[in-house]
PDB file of C-alpha atoms in Angstrom:
ATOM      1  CA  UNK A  24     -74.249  49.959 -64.060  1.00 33.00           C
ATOM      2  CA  UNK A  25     -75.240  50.564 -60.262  1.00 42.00           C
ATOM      3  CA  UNK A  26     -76.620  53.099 -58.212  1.00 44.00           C
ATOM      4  CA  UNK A  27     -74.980  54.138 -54.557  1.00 49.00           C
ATOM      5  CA  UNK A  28     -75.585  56.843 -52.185  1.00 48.00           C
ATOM      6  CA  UNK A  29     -73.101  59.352 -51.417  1.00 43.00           C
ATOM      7  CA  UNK A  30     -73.718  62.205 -48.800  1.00 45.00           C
ATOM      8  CA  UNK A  31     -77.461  61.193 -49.399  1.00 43.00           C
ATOM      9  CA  UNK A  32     -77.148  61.626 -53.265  1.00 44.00           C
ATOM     10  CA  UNK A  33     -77.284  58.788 -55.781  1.00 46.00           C
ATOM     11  CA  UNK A  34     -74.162  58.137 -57.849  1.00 45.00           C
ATOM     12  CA  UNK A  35     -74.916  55.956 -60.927  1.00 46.00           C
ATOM     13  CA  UNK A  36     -71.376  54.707 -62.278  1.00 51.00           C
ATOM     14  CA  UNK A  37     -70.186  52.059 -64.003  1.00 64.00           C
ATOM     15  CA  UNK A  38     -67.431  49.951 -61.397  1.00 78.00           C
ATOM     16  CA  UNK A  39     -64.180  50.460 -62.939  1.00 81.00           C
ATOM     17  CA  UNK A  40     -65.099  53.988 -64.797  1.00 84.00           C
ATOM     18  CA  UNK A  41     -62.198  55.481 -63.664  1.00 86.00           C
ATOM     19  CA  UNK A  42     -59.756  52.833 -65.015  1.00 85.00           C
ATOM     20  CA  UNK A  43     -61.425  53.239 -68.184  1.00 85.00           C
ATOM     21  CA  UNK A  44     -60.676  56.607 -68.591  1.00 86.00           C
ATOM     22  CA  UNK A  45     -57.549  56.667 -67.389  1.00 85.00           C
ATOM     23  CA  UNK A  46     -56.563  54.291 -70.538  1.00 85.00           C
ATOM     24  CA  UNK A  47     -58.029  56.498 -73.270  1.00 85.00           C
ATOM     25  CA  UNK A  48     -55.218  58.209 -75.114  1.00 83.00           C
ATOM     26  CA  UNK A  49     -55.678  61.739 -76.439  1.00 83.00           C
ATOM     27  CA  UNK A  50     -57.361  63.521 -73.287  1.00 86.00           C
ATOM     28  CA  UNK A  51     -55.672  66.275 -71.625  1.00 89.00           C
ATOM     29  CA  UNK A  52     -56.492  66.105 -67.694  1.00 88.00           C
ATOM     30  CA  UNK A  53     -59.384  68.646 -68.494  1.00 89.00           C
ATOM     31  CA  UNK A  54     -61.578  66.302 -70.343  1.00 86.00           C
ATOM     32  CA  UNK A  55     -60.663  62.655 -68.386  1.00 88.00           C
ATOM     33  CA  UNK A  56     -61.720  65.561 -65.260  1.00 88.00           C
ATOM     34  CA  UNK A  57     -65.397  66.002 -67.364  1.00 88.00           C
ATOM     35  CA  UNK A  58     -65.723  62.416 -68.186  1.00 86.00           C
ATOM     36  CA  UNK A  59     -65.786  62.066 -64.514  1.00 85.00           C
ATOM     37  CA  UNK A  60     -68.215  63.985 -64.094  1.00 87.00           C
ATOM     38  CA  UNK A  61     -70.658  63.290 -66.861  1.00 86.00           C
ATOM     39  CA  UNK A  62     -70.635  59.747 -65.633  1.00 81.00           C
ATOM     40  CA  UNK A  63     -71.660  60.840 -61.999  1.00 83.00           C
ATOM     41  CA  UNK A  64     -68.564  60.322 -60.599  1.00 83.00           C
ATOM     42  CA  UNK A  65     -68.268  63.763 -58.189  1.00 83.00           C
ATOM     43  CA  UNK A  66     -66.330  63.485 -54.830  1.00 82.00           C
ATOM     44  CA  UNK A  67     -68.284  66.870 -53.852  1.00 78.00           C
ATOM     45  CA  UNK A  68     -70.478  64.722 -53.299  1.00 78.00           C
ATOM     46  CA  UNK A  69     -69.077  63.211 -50.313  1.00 78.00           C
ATOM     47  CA  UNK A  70     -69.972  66.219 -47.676  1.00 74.00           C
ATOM     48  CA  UNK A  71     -66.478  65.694 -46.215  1.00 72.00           C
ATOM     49  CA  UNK A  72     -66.128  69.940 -45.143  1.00 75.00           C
ATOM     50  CA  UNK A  73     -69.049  70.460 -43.518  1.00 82.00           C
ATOM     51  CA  UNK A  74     -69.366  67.418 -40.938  1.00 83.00           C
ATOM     52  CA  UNK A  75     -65.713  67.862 -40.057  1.00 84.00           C
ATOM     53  CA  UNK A  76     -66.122  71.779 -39.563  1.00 88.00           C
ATOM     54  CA  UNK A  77     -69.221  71.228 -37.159  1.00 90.00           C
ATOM     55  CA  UNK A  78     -67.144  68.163 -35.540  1.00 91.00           C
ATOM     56  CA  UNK A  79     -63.992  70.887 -34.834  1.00 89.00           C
ATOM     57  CA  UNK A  80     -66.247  73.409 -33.785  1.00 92.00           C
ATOM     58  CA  UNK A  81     -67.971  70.885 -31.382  1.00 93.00           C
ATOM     59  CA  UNK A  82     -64.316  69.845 -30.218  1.00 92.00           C
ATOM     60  CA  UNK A  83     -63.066  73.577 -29.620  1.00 91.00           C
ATOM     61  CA  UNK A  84     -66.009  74.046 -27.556  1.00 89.00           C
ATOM     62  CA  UNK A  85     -66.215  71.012 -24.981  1.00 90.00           C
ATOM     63  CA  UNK A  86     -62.200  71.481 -25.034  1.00 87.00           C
ATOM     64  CA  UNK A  87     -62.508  75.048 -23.679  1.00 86.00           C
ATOM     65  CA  UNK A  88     -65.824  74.657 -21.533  1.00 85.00           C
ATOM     66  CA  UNK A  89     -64.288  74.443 -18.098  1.00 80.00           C
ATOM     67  CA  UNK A  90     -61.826  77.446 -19.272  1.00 80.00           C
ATOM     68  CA  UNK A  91     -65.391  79.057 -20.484  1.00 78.00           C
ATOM     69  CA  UNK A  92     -66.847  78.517 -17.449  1.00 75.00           C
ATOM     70  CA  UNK A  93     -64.738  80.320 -14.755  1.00 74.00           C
ATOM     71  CA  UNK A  94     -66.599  83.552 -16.004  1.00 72.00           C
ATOM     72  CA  UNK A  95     -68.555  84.535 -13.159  1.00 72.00           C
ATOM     73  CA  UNK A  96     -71.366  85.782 -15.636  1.00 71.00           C
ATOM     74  CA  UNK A  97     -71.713  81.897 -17.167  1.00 71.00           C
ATOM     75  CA  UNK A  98     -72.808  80.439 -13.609  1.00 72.00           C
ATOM     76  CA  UNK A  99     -74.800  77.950 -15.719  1.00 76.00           C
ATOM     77  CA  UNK A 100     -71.866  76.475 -16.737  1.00 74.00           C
ATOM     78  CA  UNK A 101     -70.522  75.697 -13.221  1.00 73.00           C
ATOM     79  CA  UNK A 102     -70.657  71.682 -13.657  1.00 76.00           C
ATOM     80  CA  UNK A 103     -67.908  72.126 -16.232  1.00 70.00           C
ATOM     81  CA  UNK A 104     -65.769  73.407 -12.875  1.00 69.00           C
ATOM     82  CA  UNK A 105     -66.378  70.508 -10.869  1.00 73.00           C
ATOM     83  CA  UNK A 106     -65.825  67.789 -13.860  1.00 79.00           C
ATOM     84  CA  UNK A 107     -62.363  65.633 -12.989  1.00 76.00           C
ATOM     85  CA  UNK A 108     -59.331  67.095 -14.587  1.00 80.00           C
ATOM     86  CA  UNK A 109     -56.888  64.311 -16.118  1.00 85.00           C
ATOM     87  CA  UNK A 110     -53.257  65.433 -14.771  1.00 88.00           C
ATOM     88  CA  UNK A 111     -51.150  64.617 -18.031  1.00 91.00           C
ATOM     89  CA  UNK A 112     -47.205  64.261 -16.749  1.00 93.00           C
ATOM     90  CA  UNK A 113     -45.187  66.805 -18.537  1.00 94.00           C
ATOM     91  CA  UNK A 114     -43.233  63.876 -20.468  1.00 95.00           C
ATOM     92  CA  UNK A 115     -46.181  62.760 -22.139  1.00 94.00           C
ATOM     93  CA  UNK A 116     -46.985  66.764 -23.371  1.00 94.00           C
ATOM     94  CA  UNK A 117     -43.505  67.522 -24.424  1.00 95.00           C
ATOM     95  CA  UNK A 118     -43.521  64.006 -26.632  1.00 95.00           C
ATOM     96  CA  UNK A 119     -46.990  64.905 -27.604  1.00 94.00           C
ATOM     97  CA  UNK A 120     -45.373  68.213 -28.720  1.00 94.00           C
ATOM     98  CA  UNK A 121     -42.343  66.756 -30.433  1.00 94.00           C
ATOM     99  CA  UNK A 122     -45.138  64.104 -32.581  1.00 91.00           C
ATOM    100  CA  UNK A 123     -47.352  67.635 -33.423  1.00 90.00           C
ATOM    101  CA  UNK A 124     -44.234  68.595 -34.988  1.00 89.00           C
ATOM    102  CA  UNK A 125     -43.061  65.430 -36.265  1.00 86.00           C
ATOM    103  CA  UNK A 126     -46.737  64.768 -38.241  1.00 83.00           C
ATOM    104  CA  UNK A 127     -46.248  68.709 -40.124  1.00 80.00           C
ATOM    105  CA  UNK A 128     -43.619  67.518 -41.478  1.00 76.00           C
ATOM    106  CA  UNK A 129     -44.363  63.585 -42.675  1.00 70.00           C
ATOM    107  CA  UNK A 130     -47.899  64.315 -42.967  1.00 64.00           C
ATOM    108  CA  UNK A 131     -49.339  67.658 -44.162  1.00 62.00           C
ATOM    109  CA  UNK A 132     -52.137  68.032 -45.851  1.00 61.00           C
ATOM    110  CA  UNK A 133     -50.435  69.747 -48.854  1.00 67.00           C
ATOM    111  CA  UNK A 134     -48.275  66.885 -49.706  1.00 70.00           C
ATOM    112  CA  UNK A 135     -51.127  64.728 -50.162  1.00 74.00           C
ATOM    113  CA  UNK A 136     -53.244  66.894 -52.128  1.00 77.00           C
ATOM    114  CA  UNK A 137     -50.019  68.342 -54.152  1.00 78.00           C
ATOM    115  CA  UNK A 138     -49.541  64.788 -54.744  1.00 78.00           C
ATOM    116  CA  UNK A 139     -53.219  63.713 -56.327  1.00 81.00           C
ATOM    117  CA  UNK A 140     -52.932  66.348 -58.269  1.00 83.00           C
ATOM    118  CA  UNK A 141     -49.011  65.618 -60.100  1.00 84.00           C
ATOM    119  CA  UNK A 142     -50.155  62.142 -60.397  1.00 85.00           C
ATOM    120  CA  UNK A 143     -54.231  61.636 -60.211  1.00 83.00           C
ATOM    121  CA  UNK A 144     -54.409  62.552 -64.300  1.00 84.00           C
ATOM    122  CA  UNK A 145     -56.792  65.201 -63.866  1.00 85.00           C
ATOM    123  CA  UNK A 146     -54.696  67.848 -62.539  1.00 83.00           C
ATOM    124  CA  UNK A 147     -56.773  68.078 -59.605  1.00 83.00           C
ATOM    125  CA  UNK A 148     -56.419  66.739 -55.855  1.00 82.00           C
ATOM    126  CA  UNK A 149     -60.272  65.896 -55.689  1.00 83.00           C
ATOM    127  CA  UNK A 150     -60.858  64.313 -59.034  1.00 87.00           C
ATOM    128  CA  UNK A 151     -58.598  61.897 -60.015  1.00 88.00           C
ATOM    129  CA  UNK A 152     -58.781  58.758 -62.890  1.00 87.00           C
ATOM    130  CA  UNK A 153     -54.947  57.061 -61.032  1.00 87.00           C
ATOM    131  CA  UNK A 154     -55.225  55.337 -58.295  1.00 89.00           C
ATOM    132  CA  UNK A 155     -52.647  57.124 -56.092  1.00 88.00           C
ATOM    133  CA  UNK A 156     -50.489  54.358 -54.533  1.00 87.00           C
ATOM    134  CA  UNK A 157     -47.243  55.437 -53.869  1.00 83.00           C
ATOM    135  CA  UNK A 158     -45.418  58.351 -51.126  1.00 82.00           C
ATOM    136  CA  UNK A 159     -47.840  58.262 -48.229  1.00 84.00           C
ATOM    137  CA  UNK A 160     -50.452  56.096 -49.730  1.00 87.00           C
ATOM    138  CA  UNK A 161     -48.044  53.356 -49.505  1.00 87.00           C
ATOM    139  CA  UNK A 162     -48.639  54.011 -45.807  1.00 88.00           C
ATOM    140  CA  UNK A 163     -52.463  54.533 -44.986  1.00 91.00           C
ATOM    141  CA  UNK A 164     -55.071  54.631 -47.126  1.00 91.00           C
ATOM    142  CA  UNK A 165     -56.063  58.277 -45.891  1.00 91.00           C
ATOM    143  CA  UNK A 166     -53.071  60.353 -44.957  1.00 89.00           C
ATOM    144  CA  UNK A 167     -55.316  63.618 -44.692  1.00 87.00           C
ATOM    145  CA  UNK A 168     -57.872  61.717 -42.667  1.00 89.00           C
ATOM    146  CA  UNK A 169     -54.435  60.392 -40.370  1.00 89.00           C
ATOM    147  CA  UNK A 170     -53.109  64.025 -40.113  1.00 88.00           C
ATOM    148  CA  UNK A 171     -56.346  65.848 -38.858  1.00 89.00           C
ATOM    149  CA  UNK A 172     -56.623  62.654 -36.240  1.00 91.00           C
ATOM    150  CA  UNK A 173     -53.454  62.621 -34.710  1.00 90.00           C
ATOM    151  CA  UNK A 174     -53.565  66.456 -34.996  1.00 91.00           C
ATOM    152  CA  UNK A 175     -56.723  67.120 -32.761  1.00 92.00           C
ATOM    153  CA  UNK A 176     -55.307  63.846 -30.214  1.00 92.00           C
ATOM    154  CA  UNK A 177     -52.169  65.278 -29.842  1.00 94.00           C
ATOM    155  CA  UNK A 178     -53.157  69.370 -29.439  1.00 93.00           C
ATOM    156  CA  UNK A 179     -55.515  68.195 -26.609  1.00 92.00           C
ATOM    157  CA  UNK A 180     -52.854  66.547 -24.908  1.00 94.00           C
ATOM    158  CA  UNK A 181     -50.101  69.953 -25.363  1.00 93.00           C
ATOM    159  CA  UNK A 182     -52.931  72.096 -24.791  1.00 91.00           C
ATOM    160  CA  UNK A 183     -54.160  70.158 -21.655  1.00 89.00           C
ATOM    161  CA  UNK A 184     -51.681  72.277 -19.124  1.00 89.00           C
ATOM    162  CA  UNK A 185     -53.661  75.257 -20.265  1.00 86.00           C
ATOM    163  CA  UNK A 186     -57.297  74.388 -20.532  1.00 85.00           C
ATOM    164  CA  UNK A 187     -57.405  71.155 -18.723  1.00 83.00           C
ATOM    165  CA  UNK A 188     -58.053  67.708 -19.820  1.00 89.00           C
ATOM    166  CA  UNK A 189     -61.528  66.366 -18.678  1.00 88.00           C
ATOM    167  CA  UNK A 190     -63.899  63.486 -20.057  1.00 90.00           C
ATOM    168  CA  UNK A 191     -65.126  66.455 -22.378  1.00 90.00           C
ATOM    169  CA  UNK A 192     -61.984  66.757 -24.358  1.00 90.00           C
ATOM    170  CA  UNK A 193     -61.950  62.819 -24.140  1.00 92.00           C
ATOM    171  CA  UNK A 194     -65.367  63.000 -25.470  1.00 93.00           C
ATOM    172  CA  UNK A 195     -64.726  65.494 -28.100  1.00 92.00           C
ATOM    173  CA  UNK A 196     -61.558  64.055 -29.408  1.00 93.00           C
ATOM    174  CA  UNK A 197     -64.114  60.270 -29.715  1.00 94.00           C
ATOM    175  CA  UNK A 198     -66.379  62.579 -31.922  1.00 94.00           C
ATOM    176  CA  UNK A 199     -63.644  63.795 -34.365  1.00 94.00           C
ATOM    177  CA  UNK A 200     -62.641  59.845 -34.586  1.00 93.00           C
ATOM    178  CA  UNK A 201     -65.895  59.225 -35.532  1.00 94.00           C
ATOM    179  CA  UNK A 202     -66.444  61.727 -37.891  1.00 93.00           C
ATOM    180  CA  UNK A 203     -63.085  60.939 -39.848  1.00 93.00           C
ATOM    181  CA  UNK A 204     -64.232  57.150 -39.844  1.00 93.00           C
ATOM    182  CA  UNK A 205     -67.427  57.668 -41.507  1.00 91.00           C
ATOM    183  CA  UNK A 206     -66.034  60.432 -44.536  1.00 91.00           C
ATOM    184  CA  UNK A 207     -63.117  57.212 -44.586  1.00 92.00           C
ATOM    185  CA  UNK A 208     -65.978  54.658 -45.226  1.00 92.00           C
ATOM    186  CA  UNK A 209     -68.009  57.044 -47.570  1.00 90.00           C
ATOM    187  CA  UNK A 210     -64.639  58.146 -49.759  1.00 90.00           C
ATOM    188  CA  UNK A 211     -63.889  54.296 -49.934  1.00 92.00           C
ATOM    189  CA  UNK A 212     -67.361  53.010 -51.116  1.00 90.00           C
ATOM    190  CA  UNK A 213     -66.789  56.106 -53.880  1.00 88.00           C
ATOM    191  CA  UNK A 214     -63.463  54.922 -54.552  1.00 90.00           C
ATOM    192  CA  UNK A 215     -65.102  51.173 -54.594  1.00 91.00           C
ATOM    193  CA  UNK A 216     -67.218  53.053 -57.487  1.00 86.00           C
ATOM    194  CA  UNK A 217     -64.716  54.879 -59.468  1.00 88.00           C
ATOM    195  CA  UNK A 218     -61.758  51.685 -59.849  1.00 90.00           C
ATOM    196  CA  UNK A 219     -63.165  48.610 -58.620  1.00 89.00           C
ATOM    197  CA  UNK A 220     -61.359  45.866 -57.324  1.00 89.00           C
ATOM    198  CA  UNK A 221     -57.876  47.551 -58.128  1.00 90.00           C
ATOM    199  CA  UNK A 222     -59.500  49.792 -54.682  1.00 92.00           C
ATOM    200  CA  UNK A 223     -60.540  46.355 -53.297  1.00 92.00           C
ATOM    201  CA  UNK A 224     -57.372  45.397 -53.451  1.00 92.00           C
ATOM    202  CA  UNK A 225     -55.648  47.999 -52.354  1.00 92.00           C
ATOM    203  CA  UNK A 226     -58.180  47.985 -48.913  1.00 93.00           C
ATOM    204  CA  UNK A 227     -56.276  44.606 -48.278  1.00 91.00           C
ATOM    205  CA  UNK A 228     -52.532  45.775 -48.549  1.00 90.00           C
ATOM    206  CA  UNK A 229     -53.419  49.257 -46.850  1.00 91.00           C
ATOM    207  CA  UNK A 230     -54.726  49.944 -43.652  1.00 91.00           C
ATOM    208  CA  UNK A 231     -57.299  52.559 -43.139  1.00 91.00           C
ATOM    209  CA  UNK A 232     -54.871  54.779 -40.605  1.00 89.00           C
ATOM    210  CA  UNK A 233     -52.933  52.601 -38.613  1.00 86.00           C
ATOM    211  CA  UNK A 234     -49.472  53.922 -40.043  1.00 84.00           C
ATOM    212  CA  UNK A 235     -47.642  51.817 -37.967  1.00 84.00           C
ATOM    213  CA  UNK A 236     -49.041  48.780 -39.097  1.00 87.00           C
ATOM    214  CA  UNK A 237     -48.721  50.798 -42.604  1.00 84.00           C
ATOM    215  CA  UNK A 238     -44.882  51.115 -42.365  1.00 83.00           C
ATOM    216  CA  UNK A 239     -44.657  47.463 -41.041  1.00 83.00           C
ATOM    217  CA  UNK A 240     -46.380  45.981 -44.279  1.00 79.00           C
ATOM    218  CA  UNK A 241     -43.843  48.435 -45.927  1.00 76.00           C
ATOM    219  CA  UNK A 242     -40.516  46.939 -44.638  1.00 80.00           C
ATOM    220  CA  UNK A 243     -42.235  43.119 -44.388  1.00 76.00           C
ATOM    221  CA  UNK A 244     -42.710  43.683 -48.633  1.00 74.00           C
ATOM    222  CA  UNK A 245     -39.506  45.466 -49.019  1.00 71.00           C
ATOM    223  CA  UNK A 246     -37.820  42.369 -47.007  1.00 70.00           C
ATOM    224  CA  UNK A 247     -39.855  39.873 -49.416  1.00 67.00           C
ATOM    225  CA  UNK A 248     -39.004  41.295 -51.988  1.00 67.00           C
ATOM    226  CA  UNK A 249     -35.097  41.645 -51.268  1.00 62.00           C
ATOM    227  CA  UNK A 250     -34.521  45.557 -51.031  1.00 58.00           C
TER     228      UNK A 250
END
């Protein structure tokens, strides 16, 4: 048995625990869902809501602060007028635009959790005892994580004929990044936890959220493996 931190909380688990529920026969998704838990294994645990609400909310704001600041009653926001605005040619925002669309309908949020819960054997999309491989997962190891990414990239860029695009947005958009790469590194060391090295292994054939590498190791295996 071992002990890591998640979200600043101690998980003690057996390596593997999930696995070993998962082949029990007899349990209804209910009870493999309170095995889970009695064993420690709780991916509330991972403050994933919270950090990426402040992060947004910290995005919205240095995205809007030189739209803010042209209220003659802020004058103390005046250097936010005089920051450099990045001219973004109109190509780049209408493919921008077409990709915003494009990523609602390959990678919504929805699909993936609908998805954990039809096929994590708990009936849930946050605790699950399968290792969810297949659909998207074939893809990136974190489609939601890929989806809010390219989602707050790609608004700034359609957005940036309206509210501009200075090094704040550039800076706010780096702080989203950042945020979605430490809740990926937490969730995988909890995943790490729950199924071993059948996660290790998966952290090798999977990237993180490159989906283009993603698809390429999709058509490479496919090719290998003469479909």
């Amino acid at each position: 048995f071992g002990s890591k931190k998640y979200g600043g909380r101690k998980m003690k688990t057996k390596e593997g625990i999930a696995t070993e529920i998962a082949k029990k026969e007899g349990l209804t998704p209910e009870e493999r869902k309170e095995e889970l838990l009695r064993a420690g294994v709780d991916f509330h645990k991972i403050p994933g809501g919270p950090i990426l609400i402040v992060t947004w909310v910290i995005w919205v704001i240095l995205c809007l602060l030189p739209t803010i600041a042209k209220n003659p009653h802020l004058g103390f926001l005046d250097f936010a007028l005089d920051l450099y605005a990045i001219e973004i040619p109109m190509i780049i925002v209408w493919i921008s635009a077409a990709l915003l669309v494009a990523i609602f309908v390959v990678l919504p949020a929805r699909r993936v959790t609908l998805s954990r819960r039809k096929k994590g054997g708990c009936g849930d999309e946050h605790h699950t005892v399968v290792l969810v491989k297949d659909g998207l997962y074939k893809v990136v190891r974190h489609p939601e994580y890929t989806f809010y990414l390219w989602l707050t990239i790609l608004v700034s860029i359609v957005m940036s004929p309206a509210w501009g695009f200075t090094i704040l947005t550039i800076i706010g958009d780096i702080l989203i990044i950042i945020a979605l790469e430490i809740l990926a590194k937490q969730e995988e060391e909890f995943n790490i936890g729950k199924w071993g090295d059948e996660y290790r292994q998966y952290m090798k054939e999977v990237p993180r959220f490159n989906f283009i590498k993603g698809l390429w190791n999709l058509r490479k295996k496919r090719y290998e493996n003469g479909d």
